[in-house]
Amino acid sequence: MFSNLDAGVTSISVDHRDFGAFNYQVTVTGTVVDSQGAPLPGATVIEKGTSNGTQSDFDGNFSIQVSDPNAILVVSYIGFREVELPLEGETELDITLSEDTAKLDEVVVVGYGSLQKKEITSAVASVSTEDFNQGNVFTSEQLLQGKVAGLDITKAGSDLNQPFSIRLRGVSTLGANSTPLIVIDGVIGGNLDLVDPNDIASIDVLKDASAAAIYGTRGSAGVILVTTKKGSYSEKATLNYSSYVSFDEPLNDRRIRPATAEENIRFGGVDFGSNTNFEDEILRTGVSNVHNLSFSRNNGSTNYRASINYRDIGGTLVDQGFEQLNARINISQNFLDDKLTLGSIVSVTKREINYSNPAALRHASTFSPTAPVYINDDPQQGYFETFIEQQYNPVAMIKLNPHLGVRKNFLGNFKLDYKPITGLNLGMSYSIQSTNEQQGVYSYSNSRAGAEATNGRARRSSYDQINELFEATGTYTGETDDWAYTALLGYSYQTIVDESFSVENTDFITNELTFNNLDIGNGFRDPEGVRATASNKQESLLASFFGRINLTFKDNYYLSASYRREGSSKFGQNNRWGNFWALSGGAELTDLFKIKAFNSLKMRVGYGVTGNLPSQNYAYLPTLGAIPGQQGYVDGSFLPAIQPTSNPNPDLKWEEKGELNVGIDFALMDYRISGSVDYYKRNTKDLLNVIDVPSPPNLFNQSLVNLGELESNGFEVQINFQAINKADFNWEISANAARNVTKLIKFNNDIPEGGGLLRGEGIAQNGSYAAYIQEGERIGNIIAPTFAGYNSEGLPYFLDEEGNRTTDNQEADIFTVQGNGLPDLTAGIANTFRYKNWDLNFFFRGAFGHDIANGRRARYEHAGYVGIQNPVITDGFTEEDKGLLVWHSLYVEDASFVKLDNATLGYTIPLSDDSVLQKLRLYISGQNLFVITNYLGSDPEVRYLDRGRGIGRTPGFSGNPQYGGDILVPGIDRWELGQYPNRTITLGVNISL
Amino acid sequence: MRKIKFLFFVLAVFGLSRSCTELDSEVYSEITPETFFQDDAQLSSAASSAYTTLYRWWEDMWLMDMPTDQSAMPIRSNRGWDDGGRWPAIVRHDFPPQDDIFNGAWSGYFGGVSSCNRLIEIFTENVGSDSPIVFELRALRAFYYYTLLDLFGNVPLETSFSDANPAPEQSSPEEVFAFIESELLEVIPGLSEDKGATYAKMNKWVAWTVLAKMYLNANNYNAGDHWVEAAEAANNVINSGAYQIEPFYFSNFMVDNEGSQENIFVVPYDKVNTGEQFAIIRRATHQSVTGTLDYPAGTSWGGVSIQEDFYNAFEENDKRRGMFFIGQQYTIEAGPTWSEEIGFFYQNPIDEYRLIDCSEDVDRFVGVLDQLPPEAADCNVNIVPEYWFTNDGRTGYENGARYAKWELETGPENTARQSNDYAIFRYAHILLIRAEALWRMNSGSAEALMLVNQVRERAGVDPLDILTEDDLFWEFKKELAMENHARTILIRYDRWLEPWFQKEQQDSSRNLYPIPLNQLNANPNLEQNPGYN
């Protein structure tokens, strides 16, 4: 080396290497940007092999002095793939980082803390803003639909006021909560209504028990952790505005067609002299307007983000929609040299809902199309009615039965974090979440539906819930040469108080005031008047102690153990406390086995025990009350007969689920392909369930008990592939698939062998059953008599046990399993393209192998019943059929489907440097653009639960729903619900400054 | 350190204001037994709950009256209330053990039994086992057991609530019979004799009536002849002087029938307080009531009607025929009225008020209009339920007389509720029980003849000179029609298994109903009744 110098070489540039050992400095400057050219502030730039490094500034610019013009720079940024860049003499660099789809450094929220993705040892999925569904997304769960393997978020039909059903890894309980626990910014049991989808930064899903056990009691159905947006570190404040307008239309090719007036008459219907398509009369294009405005600032000490969100959502059913205003402030401030952080979140939502009358949908297909909307087509003369039993003019059903509601939610959250010494964080939080919903329904005196013979009927109801949570945690993080560890200890106490109140009055002298002045009605004054009142207040308490240890060895081996001891007021003294725990470990195998083909190959194994609570608060306690319609008669007058209202079960205890999860996370082809595969096996014991009990000795023939055993297993695959990753063209594919099979191992010791339970009553009419639950069998079996053609009179033949044809379907033993309501496989695949300033995303979602009991066809697709109801006509319709309201195998249909769930095209308008705008993006988005399926019903979406028969009859009161339906009876398309899917087109703009 | 102290202070204020493991939740809107049973009003309220089971009495017409030779439930023209052929199947004595009507009755009356067991324990503790209320509850429990015995035969006997067997075994009918008998005989001396104070409650005479009916039907329960006991029990009621035959039959079935001197034990239906549990209009009236009685369209499901033979069994001058809707129906202008003497009639049935628009019903026949007789479109209710059938077994609304036995209000606000008190037992029934018991012992009994003629006289039919089994049978049937005794009478006269209407001859297993499937599933110690496996 020295010889050259001795040789008198004057230019150091002649041979850079020779001078490497000297403290000689080369200044290299550059800019770090992402693949779309946006600067990346805070990116780390390090000279390889040294501790010499710097960070990029707010504009992505950096400057570093290196010792060697041929040095190698290592540039990294969270969420992006690290690059190593040999300088080769260059001193000015434009560095483009591409997103790291494997996201090994990404921070994943795991409940009471977070881990880097590579440290995760259980089944956790994380979805952040850029992966969220776009379009007219007005509830937070829609953001995730189809994005996480094993997480099914579904809703048949398009009633925007109906909640989605959320299922993680199928069914794990019979009678307890089957919806994942929602935790929003640490608030357990958070209400998604309180979070505008626009304010969500990321959603993490704890899928298996080893992840969820830290939430012990309510983790059995999985946990969904929602993190809202905060101010991001920036020199100046940012302002974001986004807006869209959406147009919803019924997906016409999926609507079940009612017979036309001409057909109705041909089938023998009464001709009322008109020709009306009642579906067209009550369906419309729903228009929605949404505006979101947020501003934020984070200077490292003060961090705030404030947002206001306005949504005016119009449904496709006339009058249906809601108008919502939500405001949210996330704020935190550091004190004492950043050792103390105080934070607060306040969120307020008001939603004014018009429920319309969804029951009108089924009447729209069954009400005679020969009827006019108005008597003599003259609105002044009122709505035309046919006066056929239980058939009502659908337009009148909506217009004469207004059903409105106001939902008000409030969240106040106060947080304190104190770091007395390095590595130790003491945290404390208190939150109060309040939910209030008031509803009102009025049935006009001239309405046949709802008001019959009551001369106007008004109902009001109010439901309130206050959820208070106090938590204290201590976390200590430390490391030695080989080990890194985090230990957590915590305490949590939660109270939930529910109150409800309802009043019904009738006999109104005027319809003008609808339900706004109940005293105008005479129902309470008239001794024989129709009236009702009810009120209820309940409380439940939860206390818990928990801890967790995470260990990392040599950055390649990971171990996690957690424990939660939790007590609930819902059980008797001796059964209150339950212990829930989990153990999981992971190992990065690429180093260990020198696997070259993979950039990362991590194996995970975990086992955990989680619990589940009953919905009933006092089921263990013998309590007394009055039963409606069961007044006591004493000395010639009536009084409430105080008596037990249910069978108490003092032995009620926790439902426990054990789950084993084995998974592999991998990345290969220079991280272009990454993904994970999980297999799980879960077993739930002491299932909480309402079962038949003998009478005597019981007062009632059903009790809530711990009984039976469920077992399920399944796998999940999630893969990301960066097909093309060029500076101005980028194509990314993200796919997931999941399979779950749930078996009922044991239901009731006392059921005779081969016995089972008939469920899903009323599929075609009273007493027809569509579901059969039997020990050792899969959940979700659909039963029906086997159809074997029509006889000469057009009545269906069924096969009896010997295989002979019979027309008698009363014999229960000719019912056989015809299908299963749960899918064999669910899958989603998203493609994202970026070309210069354009971005295009389309997302297909499908479910395969599930069947649906098509109650609408069984009930309505009969020309012979035209005297009562107008038939519906699908491709399965035949005039040969003279059967009526009949249930058989013809109506159990394969409902596998693929949907183009979402397609979005966006354009980011290039802005000059001096523009006041930071970003301006326009997009057009389509949801549910088409459906490919053989299902003859309107919506082949999986029905994860059965909402039963009562629904859709009269405008209902929500009160406190018991998890929305029967999860043992999936796959039923009820005739009571005239569901049809929507197609939505959205035009939107995003602006940042 | 001060900061940490501050932290723990805050923690203490927030977290420990309620003990940190407090799990006794407040019970706000439900009553806990510890705080109840404090005063007489609360005790009466609690005691009254034992009777609420009775509100299902009308519902159990499906078991006690519908499957008999007097009722029919043909499938109507529009199949509106066909329920997959479930009701015609019941009429054919096709009794599937999974049908709700069986489990409803079983768990309903056993719910009553358990309710009595529970209250007997509470009152025994509060006021002692020798108190009138305990005797009353024991008598009521015996009545519930009698109802269960009559329907299901082999039922478990359970008299404890707190120490009840979780899976009790069945007793034989004769054991249940013996239990009811001894129980009633034991409590009768302690029961009230004040019928006014015990309206719709168990008193001494109700208890004797239950015994009288059970003794008369003792052979139905394999308990052998109990004619002497039946006659005696009935005589105790007669001799009490507490009850008498009302001059007019329909006085017992009016809306305001509380004053009936004949009704011994009633279900105090009330349209405000007892819910939609006496829904006779919905089930058993003719569709034309919407015009006749000013009901909303669609009120009547029109299903339950009368078999032709039963209607024809009434003599023409029998005033009890006023219990039927029959013939031409008129609008409300014709003045539809119930009279205590003759039941339902039109005050002014002139042609102008004829109901002529029952064609809507006919219009609903699809593709079979050519099979209809011309009169199918009028509003003339005929007595033949199967007057004509279409090929697929449907018949018109106008076919089959309907029950008008209980007074119906015109233009009511809610057509599924009635305020008529429903007599489970009437004094006329007691007279017939004594008559039959005496006649069984001596077919020439003068007293028996006198008692039957007493009932016939009120009905306006000629007295009999001699009494045959047929006379007795038909007198029971006509007098107690639709009062939920018909099945028991048929079994007693060995006519329950005979073919009639759409029903074929059956074997004796049909004398009992099946043990409900839900109960068999829930209690492994139960055995299905013979013939239902």
PDB file of C-alpha atoms in Angstrom, chain A residues 101-218:
ATOM      1  CA  THR A 101     -43.551  -7.513   1.567  1.00  0.00           C
ATOM      2  CA  ALA A 102     -42.139 -10.007   4.017  1.00  0.00           C
ATOM      3  CA  LYS A 103     -42.132  -7.179   6.548  1.00  0.00           C
ATOM      4  CA  LEU A 104     -39.879  -8.965   8.954  1.00  0.00           C
ATOM      5  CA  ASP A 105     -39.092  -5.757  10.787  1.00  0.00           C
ATOM      6  CA  GLU A 106     -42.666  -4.609  10.845  1.00  0.00           C
ATOM      7  CA  VAL A 107     -44.054  -4.015  14.259  1.00  0.00           C
ATOM      8  CA  VAL A 108     -46.954  -6.289  15.064  1.00  0.00           C
ATOM      9  CA  VAL A 109     -49.309  -5.435  17.882  1.00  0.00           C
ATOM     10  CA  VAL A 110     -49.842  -8.478  20.048  1.00  0.00           C
ATOM     11  CA  GLY A 111     -51.829  -7.091  22.941  1.00  0.00           C
ATOM     12  CA  TYR A 112     -50.160  -5.293  25.833  1.00  0.00           C
ATOM     13  CA  GLY A 113     -47.188  -4.662  23.610  1.00  0.00           C
ATOM     14  CA  SER A 114     -45.782  -5.257  20.204  1.00  0.00           C
ATOM     15  CA  LEU A 115     -43.148  -7.396  18.585  1.00  0.00           C
ATOM     16  CA  GLN A 116     -41.240  -7.339  15.363  1.00  0.00           C
ATOM     17  CA  LYS A 117     -42.762  -9.693  12.891  1.00  0.00           C
ATOM     18  CA  LYS A 118     -39.758 -11.968  12.988  1.00  0.00           C
ATOM     19  CA  GLU A 119     -40.221 -12.423  16.735  1.00  0.00           C
ATOM     20  CA  ILE A 120     -43.778 -13.673  16.422  1.00  0.00           C
ATOM     21  CA  THR A 121     -44.202 -17.277  17.514  1.00  0.00           C
ATOM     22  CA  SER A 122     -47.933 -17.645  17.117  1.00  0.00           C
ATOM     23  CA  ALA A 123     -50.469 -17.157  14.353  1.00  0.00           C
ATOM     24  CA  VAL A 124     -50.845 -13.417  13.984  1.00  0.00           C
ATOM     25  CA  ALA A 125     -51.833 -11.522  10.886  1.00  0.00           C
ATOM     26  CA  SER A 126     -51.291  -7.849  10.433  1.00  0.00           C
ATOM     27  CA  VAL A 127     -53.051  -5.670   7.911  1.00  0.00           C
ATOM     28  CA  SER A 128     -52.158  -2.053   7.462  1.00  0.00           C
ATOM     29  CA  THR A 129     -53.608   0.896   5.591  1.00  0.00           C
ATOM     30  CA  GLU A 130     -52.237   0.089   2.164  1.00  0.00           C
ATOM     31  CA  ASP A 131     -53.800  -3.383   2.213  1.00  0.00           C
ATOM     32  CA  PHE A 132     -57.234  -2.260   3.344  1.00  0.00           C
ATOM     33  CA  ASN A 133     -60.224  -2.676   1.090  1.00  0.00           C
ATOM     34  CA  GLN A 134     -61.194   0.492  -0.692  1.00  0.00           C
ATOM     35  CA  GLY A 135     -64.446   1.875  -1.987  1.00  0.00           C
ATOM     36  CA  ASN A 136     -67.592   2.550  -0.016  1.00  0.00           C
ATOM     37  CA  VAL A 137     -66.241   1.100   3.203  1.00  0.00           C
ATOM     38  CA  PHE A 138     -68.340   2.398   6.055  1.00  0.00           C
ATOM     39  CA  THR A 139     -67.666  -0.129   8.771  1.00  0.00           C
ATOM     40  CA  SER A 140     -64.223  -1.060  10.005  1.00  0.00           C
ATOM     41  CA  GLU A 141     -64.652  -4.792   9.512  1.00  0.00           C
ATOM     42  CA  GLN A 142     -65.089  -4.221   5.764  1.00  0.00           C
ATOM     43  CA  LEU A 143     -61.458  -3.090   5.620  1.00  0.00           C
ATOM     44  CA  LEU A 144     -60.360  -6.640   6.353  1.00  0.00           C
ATOM     45  CA  GLN A 145     -62.854  -8.653   4.362  1.00  0.00           C
ATOM     46  CA  GLY A 146     -61.021 -11.434   2.579  1.00  0.00           C
ATOM     47  CA  LYS A 147     -57.589 -10.183   3.577  1.00  0.00           C
ATOM     48  CA  VAL A 148     -56.690 -12.570   6.365  1.00  0.00           C
ATOM     49  CA  ALA A 149     -56.632 -16.314   5.863  1.00  0.00           C
ATOM     50  CA  GLY A 150     -59.084 -17.905   8.246  1.00  0.00           C
ATOM     51  CA  LEU A 151     -60.920 -14.704   9.058  1.00  0.00           C
ATOM     52  CA  ASP A 152     -64.329 -14.720   7.430  1.00  0.00           C
ATOM     53  CA  ILE A 153     -66.231 -11.483   7.384  1.00  0.00           C
ATOM     54  CA  THR A 154     -69.531 -11.968   5.667  1.00  0.00           C
ATOM     55  CA  LYS A 155     -72.953 -10.554   5.257  1.00  0.00           C
ATOM     56  CA  ALA A 156     -75.540 -11.991   2.950  1.00  0.00           C
ATOM     57  CA  GLY A 157     -77.516  -9.317   1.239  1.00  0.00           C
ATOM     58  CA  SER A 158     -76.893  -5.652   1.481  1.00  0.00           C
ATOM     59  CA  ASP A 159     -78.823  -4.305   4.427  1.00  0.00           C
ATOM     60  CA  LEU A 160     -76.322  -1.723   5.533  1.00  0.00           C
ATOM     61  CA  ASN A 161     -77.751  -1.624   9.036  1.00  0.00           C
ATOM     62  CA  GLN A 162     -77.136  -5.326   9.549  1.00  0.00           C
ATOM     63  CA  PRO A 163     -73.824  -6.222  11.133  1.00  0.00           C
ATOM     64  CA  PHE A 164     -71.269  -8.429   9.417  1.00  0.00           C
ATOM     65  CA  SER A 165     -70.686 -11.791  10.970  1.00  0.00           C
ATOM     66  CA  ILE A 166     -67.052 -12.293  11.836  1.00  0.00           C
ATOM     67  CA  ARG A 167     -65.668 -15.821  12.235  1.00  0.00           C
ATOM     68  CA  LEU A 168     -62.090 -16.732  12.903  1.00  0.00           C
ATOM     69  CA  ARG A 169     -61.134 -20.319  12.197  1.00  0.00           C
ATOM     70  CA  GLY A 170     -64.730 -21.484  12.105  1.00  0.00           C
ATOM     71  CA  VAL A 171     -66.843 -22.360  15.084  1.00  0.00           C
ATOM     72  CA  SER A 172     -65.269 -22.904  18.473  1.00  0.00           C
ATOM     73  CA  THR A 173     -68.300 -22.693  20.692  1.00  0.00           C
ATOM     74  CA  LEU A 174     -71.939 -23.701  20.646  1.00  0.00           C
ATOM     75  CA  GLY A 175     -73.699 -21.182  22.770  1.00  0.00           C
ATOM     76  CA  ALA A 176     -71.144 -18.582  23.801  1.00  0.00           C
ATOM     77  CA  ASN A 177     -69.622 -15.722  21.912  1.00  0.00           C
ATOM     78  CA  SER A 178     -68.388 -16.748  18.477  1.00  0.00           C
ATOM     79  CA  THR A 179     -67.234 -13.309  17.349  1.00  0.00           C
ATOM     80  CA  PRO A 180     -63.603 -12.329  17.888  1.00  0.00           C
ATOM     81  CA  LEU A 181     -62.826  -9.989  20.744  1.00  0.00           C
ATOM     82  CA  ILE A 182     -62.293  -6.451  19.496  1.00  0.00           C
ATOM     83  CA  VAL A 183     -59.567  -4.410  21.183  1.00  0.00           C
ATOM     84  CA  ILE A 184     -59.228  -0.824  20.011  1.00  0.00           C
ATOM     85  CA  ASP A 185     -56.130   1.016  21.170  1.00  0.00           C
ATOM     86  CA  GLY A 186     -56.085  -1.274  24.186  1.00  0.00           C
ATOM     87  CA  VAL A 187     -59.769  -0.909  25.026  1.00  0.00           C
ATOM     88  CA  ILE A 188     -61.039  -4.458  25.435  1.00  0.00           C
ATOM     89  CA  GLY A 189     -64.484  -5.001  24.048  1.00  0.00           C
ATOM     90  CA  GLY A 190     -64.116  -1.943  21.883  1.00  0.00           C
ATOM     91  CA  ASN A 191     -66.972  -0.828  19.748  1.00  0.00           C
ATOM     92  CA  LEU A 192     -66.088  -0.613  16.060  1.00  0.00           C
ATOM     93  CA  ASP A 193     -68.802   2.001  15.631  1.00  0.00           C
ATOM     94  CA  LEU A 194     -66.473   4.364  17.463  1.00  0.00           C
ATOM     95  CA  VAL A 195     -63.769   4.139  14.877  1.00  0.00           C
ATOM     96  CA  ASP A 196     -64.151   5.569  11.461  1.00  0.00           C
ATOM     97  CA  PRO A 197     -62.442   3.272   8.940  1.00  0.00           C
ATOM     98  CA  ASN A 198     -60.450   6.277   7.821  1.00  0.00           C
ATOM     99  CA  ASP A 199     -58.787   6.616  11.228  1.00  0.00           C
ATOM    100  CA  ILE A 200     -57.425   3.095  11.379  1.00  0.00           C
ATOM    101  CA  ALA A 201     -53.682   2.648  10.973  1.00  0.00           C
ATOM    102  CA  SER A 202     -53.507  -1.097  11.256  1.00  0.00           C
ATOM    103  CA  ILE A 203     -55.447  -4.144  12.315  1.00  0.00           C
ATOM    104  CA  ASP A 204     -53.775  -7.149  13.860  1.00  0.00           C
ATOM    105  CA  VAL A 205     -55.524 -10.466  14.181  1.00  0.00           C
ATOM    106  CA  LEU A 206     -54.500 -12.894  16.911  1.00  0.00           C
ATOM    107  CA  LYS A 207     -55.637 -16.143  15.404  1.00  0.00           C
ATOM    108  CA  ASP A 208     -54.479 -18.947  17.620  1.00  0.00           C
ATOM    109  CA  ALA A 209     -54.741 -19.564  21.315  1.00  0.00           C
ATOM    110  CA  SER A 210     -51.035 -19.033  21.953  1.00  0.00           C
ATOM    111  CA  ALA A 211     -51.461 -15.451  20.785  1.00  0.00           C
ATOM    112  CA  ALA A 212     -54.902 -14.859  22.229  1.00  0.00           C
ATOM    113  CA  ALA A 213     -54.344 -16.380  25.661  1.00  0.00           C
ATOM    114  CA  ILE A 214     -53.131 -13.050  26.972  1.00  0.00           C
ATOM    115  CA  TYR A 215     -56.758 -11.998  26.586  1.00  0.00           C
ATOM    116  CA  GLY A 216     -57.718 -15.167  28.416  1.00  0.00           C
ATOM    117  CA  THR A 217     -61.387 -15.269  28.878  1.00  0.00           C
ATOM    118  CA  ARG A 218     -62.611 -13.847  25.715  1.00  0.00           C
TER     119      ARG A 218
END
